[in-house]
Amino acid sequence: MADEKTYPMTLDGKAKLEEELETLKTKTRPQVIERIKIARSFGDLSENSEYESAKDEQSMVESRINTVEHMLHYAQIIDNDDIAGDEVSLGRVVEFKELPDEEPEEYTIVGAAEADPMTGKISNDSPIAKALLGKKVGDEVSIATPGGDMKVKILTVKNT
């Protein structure tokens, strides 16, 4: 059997996924089931848009439950204890600036399961994170982006 994909994540990210799963199972799923029951009471299911909508929502909820359960089952909690404090790794916050003189930017590098670029959490699979992982404070790094290469200097690295 092929090796299963692992999902690197922080303890906080795992806790959020566990919370989402609990909400899906105890609140969202029962609400959708109730919508299906109500829609069934309207009669002919072949032309019942409420029923079709509720069944579509049920499918999406069940799919998300399966996805979250899979990610939690194969979660790999990030442990930075053996990595130097000034080295960029998953679960760490990295501050860098684009050279020659752009404003500093700060991102937390996380696993894809907990990435949220709007809050400064970028996936370890992103071009920026891939280029920065394993580098240290003071390193200058070239990052390939769709708009062309960008050169940055790592200013700080800290634990979350």
PDB file of C-alpha atoms in Angstrom:
ATOM      1  CA  MET A   1       0.000   0.000   0.000  1.00  0.00           C
ATOM      2  CA  ALA A   2       1.283   3.465  -0.873  1.00  0.00           C
ATOM      3  CA  ASP A   3       2.309   5.838   1.885  1.00  0.00           C
ATOM      4  CA  GLU A   4      -0.515   8.126   2.928  1.00  0.00           C
ATOM      5  CA  LYS A   5      -0.034  11.865   2.605  1.00  0.00           C
ATOM      6  CA  THR A   6       0.637  13.574   5.922  1.00  0.00           C
ATOM      7  CA  TYR A   7      -0.706  16.964   6.875  1.00  0.00           C
ATOM      8  CA  PRO A   8       1.843  19.058   8.770  1.00  0.00           C
ATOM      9  CA  MET A   9       0.166  21.393  11.242  1.00  0.00           C
ATOM     10  CA  THR A  10       0.640  23.204  14.486  1.00  0.00           C
ATOM     11  CA  LEU A  11      -1.140  22.146  17.684  1.00  0.00           C
ATOM     12  CA  ASP A  12      -3.344  25.231  17.289  1.00  0.00           C
ATOM     13  CA  GLY A  13      -4.210  24.230  13.726  1.00  0.00           C
ATOM     14  CA  LYS A  14      -5.114  20.716  14.842  1.00  0.00           C
ATOM     15  CA  ALA A  15      -7.319  22.100  17.617  1.00  0.00           C
ATOM     16  CA  LYS A  16      -9.156  24.320  15.110  1.00  0.00           C
ATOM     17  CA  LEU A  17      -9.763  21.355  12.808  1.00  0.00           C
ATOM     18  CA  GLU A  18     -11.056  19.295  15.742  1.00  0.00           C
ATOM     19  CA  GLU A  19     -13.402  22.157  16.651  1.00  0.00           C
ATOM     20  CA  GLU A  20     -14.621  22.430  13.050  1.00  0.00           C
ATOM     21  CA  LEU A  21     -15.261  18.675  12.933  1.00  0.00           C
ATOM     22  CA  GLU A  22     -17.244  18.815  16.178  1.00  0.00           C
ATOM     23  CA  THR A  23     -19.365  21.694  14.828  1.00  0.00           C
ATOM     24  CA  LEU A  24     -19.993  19.884  11.543  1.00  0.00           C
ATOM     25  CA  LYS A  25     -21.080  16.710  13.323  1.00  0.00           C
ATOM     26  CA  THR A  26     -23.130  18.188  16.171  1.00  0.00           C
ATOM     27  CA  LYS A  27     -24.648  21.333  14.643  1.00  0.00           C
ATOM     28  CA  THR A  28     -24.382  21.545  10.860  1.00  0.00           C
ATOM     29  CA  ARG A  29     -25.231  17.923  10.029  1.00  0.00           C
ATOM     30  CA  PRO A  30     -28.397  17.842  12.218  1.00  0.00           C
ATOM     31  CA  GLN A  31     -29.550  21.187  10.744  1.00  0.00           C
ATOM     32  CA  VAL A  32     -29.206  19.847   7.203  1.00  0.00           C
ATOM     33  CA  ILE A  33     -31.026  16.635   8.113  1.00  0.00           C
ATOM     34  CA  GLU A  34     -33.873  18.730   9.507  1.00  0.00           C
ATOM     35  CA  ARG A  35     -34.003  20.770   6.273  1.00  0.00           C
ATOM     36  CA  ILE A  36     -34.253  17.528   4.294  1.00  0.00           C
ATOM     37  CA  LYS A  37     -37.139  16.313   6.491  1.00  0.00           C
ATOM     38  CA  ILE A  38     -38.999  19.594   6.036  1.00  0.00           C
ATOM     39  CA  ALA A  39     -38.409  19.607   2.277  1.00  0.00           C
ATOM     40  CA  ARG A  40     -39.681  16.005   2.008  1.00  0.00           C
ATOM     41  CA  SER A  41     -42.939  17.087   3.593  1.00  0.00           C
ATOM     42  CA  PHE A  42     -43.580  19.393   0.621  1.00  0.00           C
ATOM     43  CA  GLY A  43     -44.446  16.378  -1.521  1.00  0.00           C
ATOM     44  CA  ASP A  44     -43.186  15.451  -4.993  1.00  0.00           C
ATOM     45  CA  LEU A  45     -39.394  15.195  -4.678  1.00  0.00           C
ATOM     46  CA  SER A  46     -38.777  15.253  -8.438  1.00  0.00           C
ATOM     47  CA  GLU A  47     -39.590  18.992  -8.623  1.00  0.00           C
ATOM     48  CA  ASN A  48     -38.686  20.009  -5.096  1.00  0.00           C
ATOM     49  CA  SER A  49     -35.874  22.584  -5.225  1.00  0.00           C
ATOM     50  CA  GLU A  50     -35.685  22.843  -1.419  1.00  0.00           C
ATOM     51  CA  TYR A  51     -35.079  19.104  -1.205  1.00  0.00           C
ATOM     52  CA  GLU A  52     -32.404  19.194  -3.922  1.00  0.00           C
ATOM     53  CA  SER A  53     -30.686  22.144  -2.245  1.00  0.00           C
ATOM     54  CA  ALA A  54     -30.683  20.414   1.139  1.00  0.00           C
ATOM     55  CA  LYS A  55     -29.352  17.168  -0.381  1.00  0.00           C
ATOM     56  CA  ASP A  56     -26.560  19.129  -2.121  1.00  0.00           C
ATOM     57  CA  GLU A  57     -25.675  20.807   1.170  1.00  0.00           C
ATOM     58  CA  GLN A  58     -25.692  17.420   2.921  1.00  0.00           C
ATOM     59  CA  SER A  59     -23.251  16.103   0.334  1.00  0.00           C
ATOM     60  CA  MET A  60     -20.908  19.064   0.879  1.00  0.00           C
ATOM     61  CA  VAL A  61     -21.083  18.720   4.677  1.00  0.00           C
ATOM     62  CA  GLU A  62     -20.359  14.975   4.551  1.00  0.00           C
ATOM     63  CA  SER A  63     -17.482  15.583   2.145  1.00  0.00           C
ATOM     64  CA  ARG A  64     -15.969  18.188   4.482  1.00  0.00           C
ATOM     65  CA  ILE A  65     -16.386  15.865   7.474  1.00  0.00           C
ATOM     66  CA  ASN A  66     -14.522  13.123   5.590  1.00  0.00           C
ATOM     67  CA  THR A  67     -11.770  15.544   4.549  1.00  0.00           C
ATOM     68  CA  VAL A  68     -11.254  16.898   8.073  1.00  0.00           C
ATOM     69  CA  GLU A  69     -11.283  13.403   9.586  1.00  0.00           C
ATOM     70  CA  HIS A  70      -8.664  12.315   7.030  1.00  0.00           C
ATOM     71  CA  MET A  71      -6.456  15.344   7.750  1.00  0.00           C
ATOM     72  CA  LEU A  72      -6.684  14.757  11.498  1.00  0.00           C
ATOM     73  CA  HIS A  73      -5.935  11.044  11.110  1.00  0.00           C
ATOM     74  CA  TYR A  74      -2.775  11.794   9.112  1.00  0.00           C
ATOM     75  CA  ALA A  75      -1.831  14.984  10.986  1.00  0.00           C
ATOM     76  CA  GLN A  76       1.867  15.498  11.607  1.00  0.00           C
ATOM     77  CA  ILE A  77       2.345  17.927  14.479  1.00  0.00           C
ATOM     78  CA  ILE A  78       5.199  20.328  13.849  1.00  0.00           C
ATOM     79  CA  ASP A  79       8.031  20.053  16.370  1.00  0.00           C
ATOM     80  CA  ASN A  80      10.752  22.685  16.113  1.00  0.00           C
ATOM     81  CA  ASP A  81      12.710  21.613  19.206  1.00  0.00           C
ATOM     82  CA  ASP A  82      15.596  20.194  17.170  1.00  0.00           C
ATOM     83  CA  ILE A  83      15.794  23.128  14.750  1.00  0.00           C
ATOM     84  CA  ALA A  84      17.949  26.198  15.333  1.00  0.00           C
ATOM     85  CA  GLY A  85      16.002  29.205  16.604  1.00  0.00           C
ATOM     86  CA  ASP A  86      17.030  31.407  13.683  1.00  0.00           C
ATOM     87  CA  GLU A  87      16.082  28.858  10.990  1.00  0.00           C
ATOM     88  CA  VAL A  88      12.859  29.171   8.997  1.00  0.00           C
ATOM     89  CA  SER A  89      10.648  26.123   9.507  1.00  0.00           C
ATOM     90  CA  LEU A  90       6.987  25.177   9.733  1.00  0.00           C
ATOM     91  CA  GLY A  91       5.213  26.766  12.659  1.00  0.00           C
ATOM     92  CA  ARG A  92       7.568  29.724  12.820  1.00  0.00           C
ATOM     93  CA  VAL A  93       6.985  33.379  12.046  1.00  0.00           C
ATOM     94  CA  VAL A  94       9.395  34.816   9.509  1.00  0.00           C
ATOM     95  CA  GLU A  95       9.917  38.509   8.820  1.00  0.00           C
ATOM     96  CA  PHE A  96      11.652  39.525   5.611  1.00  0.00           C
ATOM     97  CA  LYS A  97      11.913  42.465   3.277  1.00  0.00           C
ATOM     98  CA  GLU A  98      12.134  42.573  -0.458  1.00  0.00           C
ATOM     99  CA  LEU A  99      15.435  44.008  -1.598  1.00  0.00           C
ATOM    100  CA  PRO A 100      16.592  46.634  -2.073  1.00  0.00           C
ATOM    101  CA  ASP A 101      14.306  48.684   0.195  1.00  0.00           C
ATOM    102  CA  GLU A 102      10.734  47.456   0.550  1.00  0.00           C
ATOM    103  CA  GLU A 103       8.755  47.406   3.800  1.00  0.00           C
ATOM    104  CA  PRO A 104       9.148  44.285   5.980  1.00  0.00           C
ATOM    105  CA  GLU A 105       6.521  41.550   5.692  1.00  0.00           C
ATOM    106  CA  GLU A 106       5.745  38.887   8.273  1.00  0.00           C
ATOM    107  CA  TYR A 107       4.211  35.445   7.721  1.00  0.00           C
ATOM    108  CA  THR A 108       3.667  32.313   9.747  1.00  0.00           C
ATOM    109  CA  ILE A 109       4.565  29.202   7.766  1.00  0.00           C
ATOM    110  CA  VAL A 110       2.011  26.468   8.362  1.00  0.00           C
ATOM    111  CA  GLY A 111       0.803  23.284   6.716  1.00  0.00           C
ATOM    112  CA  ALA A 112      -1.687  23.580   3.876  1.00  0.00           C
ATOM    113  CA  ALA A 113      -4.534  22.453   6.153  1.00  0.00           C
ATOM    114  CA  GLU A 114      -4.316  25.636   8.236  1.00  0.00           C
ATOM    115  CA  ALA A 115      -3.095  28.160   5.651  1.00  0.00           C
ATOM    116  CA  ASP A 116      -4.952  31.490   5.645  1.00  0.00           C
ATOM    117  CA  PRO A 117      -3.074  34.170   3.705  1.00  0.00           C
ATOM    118  CA  MET A 118      -5.532  36.861   4.860  1.00  0.00           C
ATOM    119  CA  THR A 119      -4.277  36.384   8.425  1.00  0.00           C
ATOM    120  CA  GLY A 120      -0.614  35.996   7.468  1.00  0.00           C
ATOM    121  CA  LYS A 121      -0.496  32.180   7.537  1.00  0.00           C
ATOM    122  CA  ILE A 122       1.027  30.799   4.359  1.00  0.00           C
ATOM    123  CA  SER A 123       1.241  27.185   3.260  1.00  0.00           C
ATOM    124  CA  ASN A 124       4.553  25.382   3.294  1.00  0.00           C
ATOM    125  CA  ASP A 125       3.692  24.502  -0.328  1.00  0.00           C
ATOM    126  CA  SER A 126       3.599  28.173  -1.415  1.00  0.00           C
ATOM    127  CA  PRO A 127       6.487  29.547  -3.510  1.00  0.00           C
ATOM    128  CA  ILE A 128       7.503  31.976  -0.740  1.00  0.00           C
ATOM    129  CA  ALA A 129       7.578  29.312   1.981  1.00  0.00           C
ATOM    130  CA  LYS A 130       9.360  26.773  -0.216  1.00  0.00           C
ATOM    131  CA  ALA A 131      12.122  29.290  -0.900  1.00  0.00           C
ATOM    132  CA  LEU A 132      12.453  30.345   2.762  1.00  0.00           C
ATOM    133  CA  LEU A 133      12.303  26.960   4.513  1.00  0.00           C
ATOM    134  CA  GLY A 134      15.681  25.968   5.934  1.00  0.00           C
ATOM    135  CA  LYS A 135      17.164  29.452   5.522  1.00  0.00           C
ATOM    136  CA  LYS A 136      18.406  31.560   8.454  1.00  0.00           C
ATOM    137  CA  VAL A 137      18.258  35.137   9.695  1.00  0.00           C
ATOM    138  CA  GLY A 138      20.437  37.331   7.497  1.00  0.00           C
ATOM    139  CA  ASP A 139      20.171  35.066   4.425  1.00  0.00           C
ATOM    140  CA  GLU A 140      19.246  36.612   1.108  1.00  0.00           C
ATOM    141  CA  VAL A 141      16.863  34.409  -0.837  1.00  0.00           C
ATOM    142  CA  SER A 142      15.574  34.480  -4.392  1.00  0.00           C
ATOM    143  CA  ILE A 143      11.872  33.595  -4.658  1.00  0.00           C
ATOM    144  CA  ALA A 144      10.364  32.597  -7.992  1.00  0.00           C
ATOM    145  CA  THR A 145       6.936  34.213  -8.396  1.00  0.00           C
ATOM    146  CA  PRO A 146       4.547  34.423 -11.357  1.00  0.00           C
ATOM    147  CA  GLY A 147       5.598  38.069 -11.765  1.00  0.00           C
ATOM    148  CA  GLY A 148       9.295  37.194 -11.832  1.00  0.00           C
ATOM    149  CA  ASP A 149      11.995  36.504  -9.278  1.00  0.00           C
ATOM    150  CA  MET A 150      12.033  38.526  -6.100  1.00  0.00           C
ATOM    151  CA  LYS A 151      15.037  38.831  -3.801  1.00  0.00           C
ATOM    152  CA  VAL A 152      14.407  39.053  -0.058  1.00  0.00           C
ATOM    153  CA  LYS A 153      16.453  39.259   3.116  1.00  0.00           C
ATOM    154  CA  ILE A 154      15.311  37.363   6.230  1.00  0.00           C
ATOM    155  CA  LEU A 155      15.166  39.771   9.178  1.00  0.00           C
ATOM    156  CA  THR A 156      13.789  37.663  12.044  1.00  0.00           C
ATOM    157  CA  VAL A 157      12.523  34.173  12.789  1.00  0.00           C
ATOM    158  CA  LYS A 158      10.521  33.398  15.904  1.00  0.00           C
ATOM    159  CA  ASN A 159       8.273  30.725  17.321  1.00  0.00           C
ATOM    160  CA  THR A 160       4.546  31.268  17.244  1.00  0.00           C
TER     161      THR A 160
END
